Amino acid sequence: MIVYKFGGSTVNNAAGIIKLGEIVQSTRENLVIVVSAFGKTTNSLEKVVEHYFNQSEDWYKVLGQLKFFHFEIIKKLFPENNHTIYSEVQGLFDEISARLGDKPGDNFDYEYDQIVLYGELWATKIVNAYLVSAGLPSNWIDIRYCLITDDRYRDANVDWHVSERLIKEAFCFKDNSIYLTQGFIGGTERSLSTTLGREGSDYSAAIIGNILNAEKVIIWKDVPGVLNCDPKYFSNSERLKEISYQEAIELAFFGAKVIHPKTIKPLFNKKIPLWVKSAFEPENSGTLIHSVDRDLEMIPVYVKKTNQMLISILPRDYSFIIGENLGKIFGKFNAYNIKVNLIQNSAISISVCIDNYNPGITPLLDDLGKDFRVLYNENVELITIRHYTDDAIRKMTEGKEILIEQKSRNSVRFVVKGEE
Ligand code: ASP
Ligand code: MG
């Protein structure tokens, strides 16, 4: 069997869903299809959560726009307006509205996970209904009852043992050859919804692929494969034809928006090849990520993370940043669930680069401030070049104020002042 994952940008209008249908139609093997929330729905739902949490009525407007967007797609796919998908999706909108009518509790992450999941439900319900109407034997599965996680909301950890049993039961391929389900979300054993981190549906596809021993996993995107830079920031991007699992992990870790960083391990563990392909040009080969036992010739790969914050932490008593101090500092980052993108230390200070918009940052800074002197710079960028050349470095750093530089054999990283 094969696992397909369709990203939000491939399904942001009816034409994209019809294209998805053609790809599925031309596949002969048993299939699990993971479909992501349509377009930028998750971003909009994040706005809904924020308004709701701040008890601002504005959630109503954003939700209204989402409803309009989804029903426009439904109308194009199902011109006969008595199709059951109309009432099914309406029912989901009623459900989320009812939830938003109640007062939020004080755990932001919990509230977030109970709300953003609707994007995944709307999308998978609609695509499944479309495939069925096109004559394909697609079965919708609610992954929250199979992919079981702990209750670390917004960054839940998978319970592999329980999930393996439940996923094998649900996706059994006895009477069916196609199952369609959600990525990014899971559920606790007490049936509360969780999420695996933004862009987590790649990871979901990898988990399902691992458990069901897939022959391969294909991530369908709106770009031709894994590129050597983000076309949003750079012109002349090139497709990487083949990379190793290790290279993919490094790239994802450095912030390349290739695939969710956790995606590779479940596939690597079972040596399941991962393809990244364009849903708009399915006949083109894309990028193959797999076990490579020879040296691949690599071109420079550029990864730029904007909107970063550089924090410098200094013990007030000029004690060294070793042992106990280090443990204390990173214990706090972990406690506030803040991921560190780069670390640089000296004898009496440590600097870390983190993403600069996370509700946990202010409490973390306050907490660190109790024991340490904390300085920070809010407008910085983190640039990584894999397989760098002098030319590549020049291109990336020209005219920039460099705050930190780190070089290893394969990568060079710079923290630079952001553009004003
Ligand atoms: N819809 C979710 C997000 O945008 C999950 C995903 O697309 O992977 O983060
Ligand atoms: Mg998405």
Short mmCIF file of C-alpha atoms and ligand atoms in Angstrom, two decimals:
data_model
loop_
_atom_site.label_atom_id
_atom_site.label_comp_id
_atom_site.label_asym_id
_atom_site.label_seq_id
_atom_site.Cartn_x
_atom_site.Cartn_y
_atom_site.Cartn_z
CA MET A 1 0.00 0.00 0.00
CA ILE A 2 0.97 3.62 -0.53
CA VAL A 3 0.36 6.75 1.58
CA TYR A 4 -0.46 10.01 -0.18
CA LYS A 5 -0.47 13.34 1.60
CA PHE A 6 -1.95 16.40 -0.07
CA GLY A 7 -0.84 19.74 1.35
CA GLY A 8 -3.18 22.69 1.89
CA SER A 9 -1.85 24.57 -1.13
CA THR A 10 -2.79 21.72 -3.48
CA VAL A 11 -6.38 21.78 -2.25
CA ASN A 12 -7.20 25.47 -1.99
CA ASN A 13 -9.89 25.42 -4.66
CA ALA A 14 -12.20 23.02 -6.47
CA ALA A 15 -9.73 22.57 -9.35
CA GLY A 16 -7.09 21.28 -6.90
CA ILE A 17 -9.51 18.72 -5.51
CA ILE A 18 -10.45 17.58 -8.99
CA LYS A 19 -6.73 17.17 -9.73
CA LEU A 20 -6.36 15.14 -6.53
CA GLY A 21 -9.20 12.94 -7.78
CA GLU A 22 -7.36 12.33 -11.05
CA ILE A 23 -4.18 11.33 -9.22
CA VAL A 24 -6.12 8.92 -7.00
CA GLN A 25 -8.06 7.60 -9.99
CA SER A 26 -4.83 6.69 -11.77
CA THR A 27 -3.39 4.83 -8.74
CA ARG A 28 -3.85 1.08 -8.76
CA GLU A 29 -2.53 0.17 -5.29
CA ASN A 30 -4.28 0.28 -1.91
CA LEU A 31 -4.14 3.84 -0.65
CA VAL A 32 -4.26 5.91 2.50
CA ILE A 33 -4.83 9.57 1.66
CA VAL A 34 -4.02 12.26 4.19
CA VAL A 35 -5.58 15.58 3.24
CA SER A 36 -4.60 18.81 4.90
CA ALA A 37 -6.88 21.75 5.72
CA PHE A 38 -7.65 23.74 2.56
CA GLY A 39 -5.29 26.59 1.66
CA LYS A 40 -4.55 28.85 4.60
CA THR A 41 -7.45 27.62 6.73
CA THR A 42 -5.25 26.72 9.71
CA ASN A 43 -3.84 30.26 9.81
CA SER A 44 -7.38 31.65 9.86
CA LEU A 45 -8.40 29.22 12.57
CA GLU A 46 -5.43 30.39 14.63
CA LYS A 47 -6.93 33.87 14.39
CA VAL A 48 -10.28 32.48 15.51
CA VAL A 49 -8.60 30.91 18.55
CA GLU A 50 -6.85 34.16 19.44
CA HIS A 51 -10.06 36.20 19.24
CA TYR A 52 -11.91 33.57 21.20
CA PHE A 53 -9.25 33.37 23.87
CA ASN A 54 -9.25 37.17 24.20
CA GLN A 55 -13.04 37.06 24.22
CA SER A 56 -13.27 39.32 21.19
CA GLU A 57 -16.35 38.86 19.01
CA ASP A 58 -14.15 39.09 15.91
CA TRP A 59 -13.92 35.30 15.71
CA TYR A 60 -17.37 35.46 14.22
CA LYS A 61 -16.20 37.33 11.14
CA VAL A 62 -13.19 35.08 10.50
CA LEU A 63 -15.29 31.95 10.91
CA GLY A 64 -17.86 33.43 8.52
CA GLN A 65 -15.13 33.88 5.89
CA LEU A 66 -14.00 30.29 6.37
CA LYS A 67 -17.55 29.08 5.95
CA PHE A 68 -17.97 31.07 2.75
CA PHE A 69 -14.66 29.72 1.39
CA HIS A 70 -15.57 26.09 2.10
CA PHE A 71 -19.10 26.37 0.74
CA GLU A 72 -17.86 28.01 -2.46
CA ILE A 73 -15.73 24.91 -3.04
CA ILE A 74 -18.61 22.59 -2.15
CA LYS A 75 -20.93 24.37 -4.60
CA LYS A 76 -18.43 23.87 -7.42
CA LEU A 77 -17.84 20.19 -6.62
CA PHE A 78 -21.47 19.30 -5.89
CA PRO A 79 -23.77 21.37 -8.09
CA GLU A 80 -26.76 19.25 -6.96
CA ASN A 81 -27.48 21.10 -3.71
CA ASN A 82 -29.26 18.24 -1.98
CA HIS A 83 -25.99 16.31 -1.56
CA THR A 84 -25.47 15.28 2.08
CA ILE A 85 -22.10 17.07 2.23
CA TYR A 86 -23.96 20.38 2.60
CA SER A 87 -25.61 19.37 5.86
CA GLU A 88 -22.55 17.49 7.08
CA VAL A 89 -20.25 20.50 6.76
CA GLN A 90 -22.98 22.80 8.08
CA GLY A 91 -23.17 20.50 11.13
CA LEU A 92 -19.43 20.91 11.73
CA PHE A 93 -19.76 24.70 11.51
CA ASP A 94 -22.62 24.57 14.02
CA GLU A 95 -20.46 22.49 16.33
CA ILE A 96 -17.49 24.86 16.27
CA SER A 97 -19.78 27.90 16.68
CA ALA A 98 -21.37 26.31 19.73
CA ARG A 99 -17.94 25.70 21.21
CA LEU A 100 -16.89 29.31 20.56
CA GLY A 101 -20.05 30.49 22.29
CA ASP A 102 -18.77 29.00 25.56
CA LYS A 103 -16.16 30.76 27.66
CA PRO A 104 -12.57 29.52 27.13
CA GLY A 105 -10.67 27.88 29.93
CA ASP A 106 -7.24 29.23 30.84
CA ASN A 107 -5.14 26.70 28.94
CA PHE A 108 -4.53 28.37 25.54
CA ASP A 109 -2.90 25.30 23.99
CA TYR A 110 -5.83 23.09 24.95
CA GLU A 111 -8.39 25.50 23.50
CA TYR A 112 -6.27 25.81 20.35
CA ASP A 113 -6.29 22.07 19.73
CA GLN A 114 -10.05 21.76 20.22
CA ILE A 115 -10.65 24.44 17.56
CA VAL A 116 -8.05 24.28 14.78
CA LEU A 117 -8.88 20.65 14.06
CA TYR A 118 -12.06 21.73 12.25
CA GLY A 119 -10.01 22.77 9.23
CA GLU A 120 -8.91 19.16 8.87
CA LEU A 121 -12.46 17.83 9.34
CA TRP A 122 -14.02 20.17 6.75
CA ALA A 123 -11.30 19.34 4.22
CA THR A 124 -11.37 15.58 4.63
CA LYS A 125 -15.17 15.38 4.65
CA ILE A 126 -15.37 17.38 1.42
CA VAL A 127 -12.60 15.53 -0.42
CA ASN A 128 -13.91 12.14 0.66
CA ALA A 129 -17.43 12.99 -0.53
CA TYR A 130 -15.96 14.18 -3.83
CA LEU A 131 -13.99 10.96 -4.38
CA VAL A 132 -17.06 8.88 -3.58
CA SER A 133 -19.15 10.94 -5.99
CA ALA A 134 -16.46 10.29 -8.63
CA GLY A 135 -16.99 6.55 -8.10
CA LEU A 136 -13.95 5.83 -5.94
CA PRO A 137 -14.32 3.52 -2.90
CA SER A 138 -13.00 6.07 -0.40
CA ASN A 139 -13.63 5.65 3.32
CA TRP A 140 -13.38 8.55 5.75
CA ILE A 141 -11.62 7.85 9.03
CA ASP A 142 -11.52 10.08 12.10
CA ILE A 143 -7.85 9.80 12.99
CA ARG A 144 -8.45 11.17 16.50
CA TYR A 145 -9.65 7.74 17.52
CA CYS A 146 -6.65 5.88 16.07
CA LEU A 147 -3.65 8.18 16.41
CA ILE A 148 -3.41 8.38 20.16
CA THR A 149 -1.19 10.96 21.81
CA ASP A 150 -0.36 12.35 25.24
CA ASP A 151 -1.94 15.64 26.30
CA ARG A 152 0.92 17.95 25.44
CA TYR A 153 -1.40 20.20 23.45
CA ARG A 154 -0.07 21.79 20.24
CA ASP A 155 2.95 19.48 20.28
CA ALA A 156 1.53 16.12 21.25
CA ASN A 157 3.66 12.98 21.46
CA VAL A 158 2.39 9.86 19.76
CA ASP A 159 1.67 6.74 21.79
CA TRP A 160 3.07 4.35 19.20
CA HIS A 161 2.00 1.21 20.96
CA VAL A 162 -1.71 2.01 21.22
CA SER A 163 -1.78 3.82 17.86
CA GLU A 164 -0.27 0.83 16.07
CA ARG A 165 -3.08 -1.44 17.17
CA LEU A 166 -5.84 1.05 16.42
CA ILE A 167 -4.46 2.17 13.06
CA LYS A 168 -4.01 -1.43 11.90
CA GLU A 169 -7.60 -2.15 12.89
CA ALA A 170 -9.06 0.92 11.19
CA PHE A 171 -7.01 0.82 7.97
CA CYS A 172 -7.33 -2.93 7.44
CA PHE A 173 -7.87 -3.05 3.65
CA LYS A 174 -10.24 -5.96 4.02
CA ASP A 175 -13.18 -4.58 2.07
CA ASN A 176 -11.74 -1.27 0.99
CA SER A 177 -8.87 -0.08 -1.07
CA ILE A 178 -8.92 3.64 -0.20
CA TYR A 179 -8.98 5.31 3.20
CA LEU A 180 -8.97 9.05 3.59
CA THR A 181 -8.08 10.78 6.83
CA GLN A 182 -6.73 13.87 8.56
CA GLY A 183 -3.16 14.81 9.26
CA PHE A 184 -1.87 17.07 12.03
CA ILE A 185 -4.44 15.98 14.63
CA GLY A 186 -4.72 13.13 17.09
CA GLY A 187 -6.59 12.38 20.25
CA THR A 188 -5.85 11.46 23.83
CA GLU A 189 -7.13 8.26 25.39
CA ARG A 190 -9.85 10.39 26.95
CA SER A 191 -10.92 11.47 23.43
CA LEU A 192 -9.71 15.08 23.66
CA SER A 193 -8.26 16.44 20.45
CA THR A 194 -4.57 17.22 20.12
CA THR A 195 -2.30 18.53 17.37
CA LEU A 196 1.20 17.49 16.40
CA GLY A 197 2.59 20.95 15.61
CA ARG A 198 2.02 23.20 12.59
CA GLU A 199 2.45 21.48 9.24
CA GLY A 200 2.17 18.21 11.13
CA SER A 201 0.24 16.32 8.50
CA ASP A 202 3.48 15.20 6.81
CA TYR A 203 4.35 13.62 10.11
CA SER A 204 0.93 11.95 10.29
CA ALA A 205 1.46 10.47 6.84
CA ALA A 206 4.83 9.10 7.97
CA ILE A 207 3.35 7.60 11.14
CA ILE A 208 0.63 5.83 9.18
CA GLY A 209 3.19 4.72 6.57
CA ASN A 210 5.40 3.27 9.27
CA ILE A 211 2.61 1.42 11.06
CA LEU A 212 1.10 0.00 7.89
CA ASN A 213 4.52 -0.79 6.34
CA ALA A 214 3.83 1.33 3.28
CA GLU A 215 5.78 0.66 0.13
CA LYS A 216 6.27 4.43 -0.20
CA VAL A 217 4.88 7.77 0.98
CA ILE A 218 4.23 10.56 -1.51
CA ILE A 219 3.78 14.16 -0.37
CA TRP A 220 1.96 16.10 -3.09
CA LYS A 221 2.75 19.79 -3.11
CA ASP A 222 2.40 22.89 -5.24
CA VAL A 223 6.15 22.94 -6.01
CA PRO A 224 8.09 20.46 -8.15
CA GLY A 225 9.82 18.79 -5.18
CA VAL A 226 12.32 19.76 -2.51
CA LEU A 227 13.96 22.94 -3.73
CA ASN A 228 17.36 24.30 -2.79
CA CYS A 229 15.75 27.52 -1.53
CA ASP A 230 12.36 29.00 -0.78
CA PRO A 231 11.06 30.61 -3.99
CA LYS A 232 9.37 33.20 -1.76
CA TYR A 233 12.77 34.68 -0.91
CA PHE A 234 15.01 33.65 -3.81
CA SER A 235 14.80 33.46 -7.55
CA ASN A 236 16.38 30.58 -9.52
CA SER A 237 15.41 27.78 -7.15
CA GLU A 238 16.49 24.32 -8.24
CA ARG A 239 14.90 20.97 -7.48
CA LEU A 240 16.97 18.45 -5.52
CA LYS A 241 16.44 15.16 -7.36
CA GLU A 242 17.57 12.82 -4.63
CA ILE A 243 18.62 13.30 -1.01
CA SER A 244 19.35 11.04 1.92
CA TYR A 245 17.11 10.76 4.98
CA GLN A 246 19.84 12.42 6.98
CA GLU A 247 20.04 15.39 4.65
CA ALA A 248 16.27 15.80 4.81
CA ILE A 249 16.34 15.77 8.61
CA GLU A 250 19.09 18.38 8.64
CA LEU A 251 17.21 20.59 6.19
CA ALA A 252 13.97 20.32 8.11
CA PHE A 253 15.77 21.00 11.38
CA PHE A 254 17.38 24.12 9.96
CA GLY A 255 13.95 25.39 9.03
CA ALA A 256 13.59 24.49 5.37
CA LYS A 257 9.88 24.29 4.74
CA VAL A 258 10.37 20.99 2.99
CA ILE A 259 8.63 18.68 5.35
CA HIS A 260 7.76 18.62 9.01
CA PRO A 261 10.98 17.86 10.95
CA LYS A 262 9.55 14.76 12.61
CA THR A 263 8.51 13.17 9.31
CA ILE A 264 11.71 11.39 8.42
CA LYS A 265 12.38 9.21 11.45
CA PRO A 266 9.34 6.90 11.15
CA LEU A 267 10.18 6.38 7.47
CA PHE A 268 13.91 5.97 8.02
CA ASN A 269 13.24 3.33 10.71
CA LYS A 270 11.52 1.15 8.14
CA LYS A 271 13.47 2.35 5.10
CA ILE A 272 10.28 3.58 3.43
CA PRO A 273 11.08 5.91 0.52
CA LEU A 274 9.51 9.36 0.58
CA TRP A 275 8.70 11.25 -2.58
CA VAL A 276 7.89 14.94 -2.75
CA LYS A 277 6.04 15.70 -5.98
CA SER A 278 3.99 18.39 -7.66
CA ALA A 279 0.26 17.69 -7.65
CA PHE A 280 -0.02 19.91 -10.71
CA GLU A 281 2.58 17.95 -12.69
CA PRO A 282 2.19 14.42 -11.31
CA GLU A 283 4.08 12.93 -14.25
CA ASN A 284 7.29 14.73 -13.23
CA SER A 285 9.59 12.84 -10.92
CA GLY A 286 9.96 15.23 -7.94
CA THR A 287 12.43 14.54 -5.14
CA LEU A 288 13.26 11.13 -3.73
CA ILE A 289 14.30 10.93 -0.06
CA HIS A 290 15.70 7.53 0.87
CA SER A 291 18.73 5.56 2.08
CA VAL A 292 21.73 6.59 0.10
CA ASP A 293 24.96 4.65 0.37
CA ARG A 294 27.08 6.77 -1.94
CA ASP A 295 28.14 10.40 -1.92
CA LEU A 296 25.60 12.59 -3.64
CA GLU A 297 26.80 15.69 -5.32
CA MET A 298 24.98 18.49 -3.55
CA ILE A 299 24.38 22.06 -4.64
CA PRO A 300 24.20 24.80 -1.97
CA VAL A 301 20.87 24.78 -0.16
CA TYR A 302 19.65 28.01 1.43
CA VAL A 303 17.33 28.20 4.41
CA LYS A 304 16.16 31.52 5.75
CA LYS A 305 14.08 31.88 8.91
CA THR A 306 12.73 35.37 9.37
CA ASN A 307 10.99 36.75 12.45
CA GLN A 308 13.54 35.39 14.89
CA MET A 309 14.49 36.63 18.32
CA LEU A 310 18.03 36.46 19.69
CA ILE A 311 18.16 36.14 23.45
CA SER A 312 21.37 36.48 25.47
CA ILE A 313 21.36 35.07 28.96
CA LEU A 314 24.04 36.03 31.48
CA PRO A 315 24.40 34.84 35.08
CA ARG A 316 24.14 37.87 37.35
CA ASP A 317 27.15 36.77 39.37
CA TYR A 318 29.43 36.18 36.34
CA SER A 319 29.47 32.45 37.05
CA PHE A 320 30.26 30.19 34.11
CA ILE A 321 27.58 28.90 31.80
CA ILE A 322 28.16 25.24 32.50
CA GLY A 323 26.45 22.32 34.23
CA GLU A 324 23.88 23.66 36.62
CA ASN A 325 23.27 26.96 34.83
CA LEU A 326 22.84 25.20 31.49
CA GLY A 327 20.41 22.70 32.97
CA LYS A 328 18.41 25.49 34.57
CA ILE A 329 18.23 27.56 31.37
CA PHE A 330 17.20 24.77 29.02
CA GLY A 331 14.84 23.31 31.61
CA LYS A 332 12.93 26.58 31.37
CA PHE A 333 12.87 26.58 27.56
CA ASN A 334 11.45 23.09 27.74
CA ALA A 335 8.92 24.00 30.43
CA TYR A 336 7.53 26.83 28.28
CA ASN A 337 7.67 24.66 25.18
CA ILE A 338 9.95 27.04 23.30
CA LYS A 339 12.07 25.46 20.59
CA VAL A 340 15.61 26.64 20.20
CA ASN A 341 16.86 27.16 16.63
CA LEU A 342 20.51 27.99 17.38
CA ILE A 343 22.77 28.11 20.44
CA GLN A 344 26.03 29.95 20.90
CA ASN A 345 27.84 30.10 24.20
CA SER A 346 30.79 31.84 25.75
CA ALA A 347 32.17 31.54 29.27
CA ILE A 348 29.64 33.82 30.89
CA SER A 349 26.78 34.10 28.43
CA ILE A 350 24.65 31.99 26.20
CA SER A 351 22.73 33.22 23.17
CA VAL A 352 19.79 31.43 21.64
CA CYS A 353 17.75 32.11 18.57
CA ILE A 354 14.04 31.28 18.72
CA ASP A 355 10.87 31.94 16.72
CA ASN A 356 9.55 35.32 17.70
CA TYR A 357 5.82 34.84 18.17
CA ASN A 358 4.81 32.37 20.76
CA PRO A 359 2.58 33.15 23.69
CA GLY A 360 5.12 31.38 25.94
CA ILE A 361 7.94 33.87 25.27
CA THR A 362 7.02 36.61 27.75
CA PRO A 363 6.53 34.23 30.70
CA LEU A 364 9.80 32.49 29.76
CA LEU A 365 11.71 35.79 29.67
CA ASP A 366 10.20 36.82 33.02
CA ASP A 367 11.13 33.50 34.55
CA LEU A 368 14.71 33.57 33.20
CA GLY A 369 14.98 37.14 34.45
CA LYS A 370 14.64 35.93 38.04
CA ASP A 371 18.07 34.27 37.95
CA PHE A 372 19.81 35.78 34.95
CA ARG A 373 20.33 39.01 33.12
CA VAL A 374 18.40 38.65 29.88
CA LEU A 375 18.98 40.78 26.78
CA TYR A 376 17.16 40.32 23.53
CA ASN A 377 16.99 41.50 19.97
CA GLU A 378 13.62 41.00 18.37
CA ASN A 379 14.29 41.59 14.71
CA VAL A 380 16.79 39.04 13.47
CA GLU A 381 16.98 36.42 10.74
CA LEU A 382 18.59 33.02 10.83
CA ILE A 383 20.28 31.96 7.62
CA THR A 384 21.66 28.49 7.01
CA ILE A 385 23.60 27.34 3.95
CA ARG A 386 24.16 23.61 3.51
CA HIS A 387 27.02 22.60 1.23
CA TYR A 388 28.19 26.17 1.19
CA THR A 389 30.64 27.81 -1.20
CA ASP A 390 32.34 31.20 -0.84
CA ASP A 391 30.04 32.50 -3.49
CA ALA A 392 26.95 31.24 -1.69
CA ILE A 393 28.08 32.91 1.55
CA ARG A 394 28.74 36.19 -0.20
CA LYS A 395 25.33 36.11 -1.83
CA MET A 396 23.57 35.61 1.49
CA THR A 397 25.49 37.97 3.74
CA GLU A 398 26.32 40.92 1.51
CA GLY A 399 25.31 44.16 3.20
CA LYS A 400 24.00 42.40 6.32
CA GLU A 401 25.04 42.99 9.89
CA ILE A 402 26.17 39.59 11.16
CA LEU A 403 25.51 38.97 14.86
CA ILE A 404 26.56 35.32 15.03
CA GLU A 405 28.39 33.01 12.63
CA GLN A 406 28.75 29.24 13.03
CA LYS A 407 30.54 27.01 10.58
CA SER A 408 30.82 23.24 10.38
CA ARG A 409 31.95 20.98 7.54
CA ASN A 410 28.57 20.89 5.80
CA SER A 411 26.75 23.96 7.03
CA VAL A 412 27.28 27.58 7.83
CA ARG A 413 24.76 29.55 9.85
CA PHE A 414 24.36 33.28 10.38
CA VAL A 415 22.18 35.30 12.68
CA VAL A 416 21.80 38.66 10.97
CA LYS A 417 19.90 41.85 11.72
CA GLY A 418 16.53 41.75 10.04
CA GLU A 419 15.41 44.28 7.48
CA GLU A 420 13.78 47.33 9.07
N1 ASP B 1 -3.28 22.19 8.33
C1 ASP B 1 -2.18 22.11 9.24
C2 ASP B 1 -1.27 23.29 9.10
O1 ASP B 1 -1.43 24.07 8.18
C3 ASP B 1 -1.41 20.85 9.12
C4 ASP B 1 -0.69 20.69 7.82
O2 ASP B 1 -1.04 21.32 6.83
O3 ASP B 1 0.25 19.93 7.78
O4 ASP B 1 -0.37 23.43 9.90
MG MG B 2 -1.75 23.15 5.96
#
